PDB file of C-alpha atoms in Angstrom:
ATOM      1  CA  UNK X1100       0.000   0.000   0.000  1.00  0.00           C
ATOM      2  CA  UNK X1101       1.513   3.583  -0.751  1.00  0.00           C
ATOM      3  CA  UNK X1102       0.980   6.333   2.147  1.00  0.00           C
ATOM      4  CA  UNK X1103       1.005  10.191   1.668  1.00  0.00           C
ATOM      5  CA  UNK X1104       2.962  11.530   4.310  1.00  0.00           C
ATOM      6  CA  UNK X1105       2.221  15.523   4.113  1.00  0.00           C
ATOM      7  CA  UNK X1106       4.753  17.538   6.260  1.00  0.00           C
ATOM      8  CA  UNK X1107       3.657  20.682   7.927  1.00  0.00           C
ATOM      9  CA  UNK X1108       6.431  22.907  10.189  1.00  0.00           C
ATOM     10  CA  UNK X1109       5.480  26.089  12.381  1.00  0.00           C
ATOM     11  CA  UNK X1110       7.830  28.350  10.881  1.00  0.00           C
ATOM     12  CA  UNK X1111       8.130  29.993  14.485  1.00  0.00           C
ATOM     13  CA  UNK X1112       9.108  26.960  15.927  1.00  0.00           C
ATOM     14  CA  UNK X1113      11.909  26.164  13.529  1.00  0.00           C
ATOM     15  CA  UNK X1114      12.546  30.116  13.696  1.00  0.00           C
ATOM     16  CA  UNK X1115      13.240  29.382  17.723  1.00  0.00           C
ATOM     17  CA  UNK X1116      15.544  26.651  17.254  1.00  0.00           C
ATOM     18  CA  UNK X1117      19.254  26.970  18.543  1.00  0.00           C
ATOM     19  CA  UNK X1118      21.433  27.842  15.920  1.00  0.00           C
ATOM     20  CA  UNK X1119      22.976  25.326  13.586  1.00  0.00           C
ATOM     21  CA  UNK X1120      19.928  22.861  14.809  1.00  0.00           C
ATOM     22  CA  UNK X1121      17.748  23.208  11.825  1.00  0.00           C
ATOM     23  CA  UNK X1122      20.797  22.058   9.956  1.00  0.00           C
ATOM     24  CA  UNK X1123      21.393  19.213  12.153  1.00  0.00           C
ATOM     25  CA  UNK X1124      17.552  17.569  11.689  1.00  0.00           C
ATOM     26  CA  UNK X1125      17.612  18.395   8.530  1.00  0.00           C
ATOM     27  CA  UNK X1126      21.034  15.818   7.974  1.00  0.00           C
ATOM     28  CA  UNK X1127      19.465  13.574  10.403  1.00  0.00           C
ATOM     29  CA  UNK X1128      16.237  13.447   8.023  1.00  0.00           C
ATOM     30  CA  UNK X1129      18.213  12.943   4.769  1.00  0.00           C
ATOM     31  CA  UNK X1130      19.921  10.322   6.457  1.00  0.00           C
ATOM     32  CA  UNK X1131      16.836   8.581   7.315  1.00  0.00           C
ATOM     33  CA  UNK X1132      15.213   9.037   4.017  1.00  0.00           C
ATOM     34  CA  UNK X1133      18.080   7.387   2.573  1.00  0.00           C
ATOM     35  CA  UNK X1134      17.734   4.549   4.332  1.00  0.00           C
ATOM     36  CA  UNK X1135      13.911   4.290   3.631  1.00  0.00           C
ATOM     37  CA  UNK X1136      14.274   4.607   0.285  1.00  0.00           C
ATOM     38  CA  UNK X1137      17.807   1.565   0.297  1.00  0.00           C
ATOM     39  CA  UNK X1138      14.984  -0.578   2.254  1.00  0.00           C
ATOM     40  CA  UNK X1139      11.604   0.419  -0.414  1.00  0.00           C
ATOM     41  CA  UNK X1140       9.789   2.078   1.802  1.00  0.00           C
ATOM     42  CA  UNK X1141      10.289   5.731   0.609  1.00  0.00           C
ATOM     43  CA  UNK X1142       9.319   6.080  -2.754  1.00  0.00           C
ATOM     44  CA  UNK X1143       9.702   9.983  -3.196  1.00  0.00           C
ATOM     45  CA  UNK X1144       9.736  12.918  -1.269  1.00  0.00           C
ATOM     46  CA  UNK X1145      10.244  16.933  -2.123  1.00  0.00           C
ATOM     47  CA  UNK X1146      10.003  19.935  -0.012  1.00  0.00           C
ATOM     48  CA  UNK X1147       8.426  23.121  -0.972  1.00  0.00           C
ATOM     49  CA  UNK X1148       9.454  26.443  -0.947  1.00  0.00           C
ATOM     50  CA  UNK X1149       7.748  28.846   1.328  1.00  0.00           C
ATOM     51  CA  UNK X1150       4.095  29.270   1.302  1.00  0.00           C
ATOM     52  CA  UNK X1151       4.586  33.092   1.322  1.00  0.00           C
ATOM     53  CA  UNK X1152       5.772  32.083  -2.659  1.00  0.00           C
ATOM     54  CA  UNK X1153       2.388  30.161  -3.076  1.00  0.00           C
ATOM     55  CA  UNK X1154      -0.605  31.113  -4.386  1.00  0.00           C
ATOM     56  CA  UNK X1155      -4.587  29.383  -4.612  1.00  0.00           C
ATOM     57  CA  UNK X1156      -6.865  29.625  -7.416  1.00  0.00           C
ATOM     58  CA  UNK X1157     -10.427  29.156  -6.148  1.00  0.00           C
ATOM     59  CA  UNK X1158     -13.371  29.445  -9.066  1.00  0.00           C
ATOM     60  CA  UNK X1159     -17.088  30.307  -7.529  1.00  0.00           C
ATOM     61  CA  UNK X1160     -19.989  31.311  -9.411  1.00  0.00           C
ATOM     62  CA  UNK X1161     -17.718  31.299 -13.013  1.00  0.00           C
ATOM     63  CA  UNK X1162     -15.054  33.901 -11.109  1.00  0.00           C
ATOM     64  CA  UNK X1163     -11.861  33.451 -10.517  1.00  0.00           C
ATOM     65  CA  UNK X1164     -10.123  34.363  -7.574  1.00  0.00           C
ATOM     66  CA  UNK X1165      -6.015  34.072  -7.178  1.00  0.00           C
ATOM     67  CA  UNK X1166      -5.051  35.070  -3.455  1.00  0.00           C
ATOM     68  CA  UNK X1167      -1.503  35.205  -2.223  1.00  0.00           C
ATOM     69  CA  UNK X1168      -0.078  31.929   0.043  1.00  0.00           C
ATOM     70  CA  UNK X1169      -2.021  29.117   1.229  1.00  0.00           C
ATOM     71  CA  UNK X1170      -5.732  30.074   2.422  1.00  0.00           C
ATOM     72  CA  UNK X1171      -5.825  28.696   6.358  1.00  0.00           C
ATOM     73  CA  UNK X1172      -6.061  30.323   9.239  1.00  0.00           C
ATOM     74  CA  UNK X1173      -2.708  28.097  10.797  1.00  0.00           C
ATOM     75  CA  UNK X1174       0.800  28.172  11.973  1.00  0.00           C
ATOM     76  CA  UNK X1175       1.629  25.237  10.686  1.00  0.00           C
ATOM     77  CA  UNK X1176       2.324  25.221   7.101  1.00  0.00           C
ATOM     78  CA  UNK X1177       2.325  22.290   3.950  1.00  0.00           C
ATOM     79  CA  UNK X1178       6.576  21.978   3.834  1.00  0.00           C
ATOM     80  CA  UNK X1179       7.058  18.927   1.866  1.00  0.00           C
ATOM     81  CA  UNK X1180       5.951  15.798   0.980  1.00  0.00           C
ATOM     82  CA  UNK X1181       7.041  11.625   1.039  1.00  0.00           C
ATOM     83  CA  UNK X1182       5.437   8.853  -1.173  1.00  0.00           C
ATOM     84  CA  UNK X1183       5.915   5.832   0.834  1.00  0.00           C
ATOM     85  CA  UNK X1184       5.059   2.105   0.562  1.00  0.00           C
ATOM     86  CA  UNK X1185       3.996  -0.009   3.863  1.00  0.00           C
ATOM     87  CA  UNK X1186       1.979  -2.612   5.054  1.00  0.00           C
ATOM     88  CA  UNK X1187      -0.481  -0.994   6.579  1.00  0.00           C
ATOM     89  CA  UNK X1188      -1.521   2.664   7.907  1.00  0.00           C
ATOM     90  CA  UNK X1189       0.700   1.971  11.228  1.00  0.00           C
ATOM     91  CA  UNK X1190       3.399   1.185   9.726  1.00  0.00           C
ATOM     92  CA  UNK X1191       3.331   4.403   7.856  1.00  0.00           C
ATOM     93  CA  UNK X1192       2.366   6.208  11.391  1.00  0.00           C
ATOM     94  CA  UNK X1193       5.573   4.724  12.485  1.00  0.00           C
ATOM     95  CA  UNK X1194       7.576   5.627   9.217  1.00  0.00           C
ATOM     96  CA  UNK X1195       6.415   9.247   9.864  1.00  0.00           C
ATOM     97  CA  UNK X1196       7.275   9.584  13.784  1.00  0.00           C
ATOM     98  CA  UNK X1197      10.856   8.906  13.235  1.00  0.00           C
ATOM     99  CA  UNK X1198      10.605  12.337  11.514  1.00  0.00           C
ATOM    100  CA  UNK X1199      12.007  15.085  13.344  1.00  0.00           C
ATOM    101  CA  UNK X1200       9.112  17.364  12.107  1.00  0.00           C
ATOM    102  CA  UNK X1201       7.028  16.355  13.901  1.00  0.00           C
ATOM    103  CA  UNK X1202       8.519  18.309  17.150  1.00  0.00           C
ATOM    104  CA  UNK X1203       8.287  21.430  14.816  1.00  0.00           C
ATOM    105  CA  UNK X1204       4.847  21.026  13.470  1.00  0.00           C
ATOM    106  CA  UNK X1205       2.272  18.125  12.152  1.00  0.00           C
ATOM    107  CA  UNK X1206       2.859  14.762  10.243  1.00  0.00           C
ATOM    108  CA  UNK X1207      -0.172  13.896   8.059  1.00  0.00           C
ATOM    109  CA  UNK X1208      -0.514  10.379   6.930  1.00  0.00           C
ATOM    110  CA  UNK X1209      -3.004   9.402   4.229  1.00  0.00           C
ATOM    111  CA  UNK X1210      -3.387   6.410   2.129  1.00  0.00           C
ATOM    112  CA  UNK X1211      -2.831   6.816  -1.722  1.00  0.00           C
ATOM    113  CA  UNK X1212      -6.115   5.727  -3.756  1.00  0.00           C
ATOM    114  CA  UNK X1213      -5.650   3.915  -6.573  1.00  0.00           C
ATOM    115  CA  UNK X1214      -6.535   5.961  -8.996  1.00  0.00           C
ATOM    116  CA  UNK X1215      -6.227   3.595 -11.857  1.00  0.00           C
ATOM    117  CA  UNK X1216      -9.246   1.925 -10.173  1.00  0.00           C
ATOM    118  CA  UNK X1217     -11.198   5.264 -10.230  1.00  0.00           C
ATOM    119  CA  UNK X1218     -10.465   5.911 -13.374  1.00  0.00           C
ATOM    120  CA  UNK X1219     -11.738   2.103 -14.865  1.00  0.00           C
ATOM    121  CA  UNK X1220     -14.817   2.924 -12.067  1.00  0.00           C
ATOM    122  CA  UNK X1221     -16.047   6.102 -13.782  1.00  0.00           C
ATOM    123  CA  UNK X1222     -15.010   5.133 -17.502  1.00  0.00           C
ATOM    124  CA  UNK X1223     -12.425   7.572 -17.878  1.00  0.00           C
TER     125      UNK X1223
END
């Protein structure tokens, strides 16, 4: 089964951090993900620059509305992403905890569908 593991960080969290520690987790996680992906488990992963640069298209009504960053009321912001493959949803729990985001903000886990079955579902 593949998992969606959808990183969020408080950006005044990681702001507070002693110096050179960002750094330092940030090793420790490439490290990690390294070994995921040596054992099959990680199947991709990418981070994203910062939502200040992002923007959301909403359509209502036939109008279109483009507003500046990510539309939430939060701290904690989307940072990156990992595709990974597991047994079952704790297993991917587990994956995810050995993350050292999660101290800095929110680990979501979420199981892929499989789209390919959609698609035959719907005719498409």
């Amino acid at each position: 089964m593949q998992f969606l593991m959808l990183v969020y960080n408080d950006d005044t969290l990681l702001e507070a951090l002693p110096e050179g520690e960002f750094d330092t987790r940030m090793k420790a996680c490439f490290d990690h993900a390294d070994e995921l992906r040596r054992d099959g488990k990680l199947l991709g992963s990418q981070q994203l620059e910062s939502a200040r640069k992002a923007r959301s298209v909403r359509i209502r009504d036939g109008r279109t509305q483009v507003l500046d960053g990510p539309f939430a009321e939060t701290k904690e912001v989307l940072a990156g992403y990992n595709i990974l493959e597991a047994d079952s949803l704790d297993e991917a729990v587990r994956i995810a905890s050995e993350f050292p985001w999660a101290r800095t903000g929110c680990i979501e886990v979420r199981p892929i569908r499989d789209i390919d079955a959609v698609r035959a579902r719907v005719g498409g």
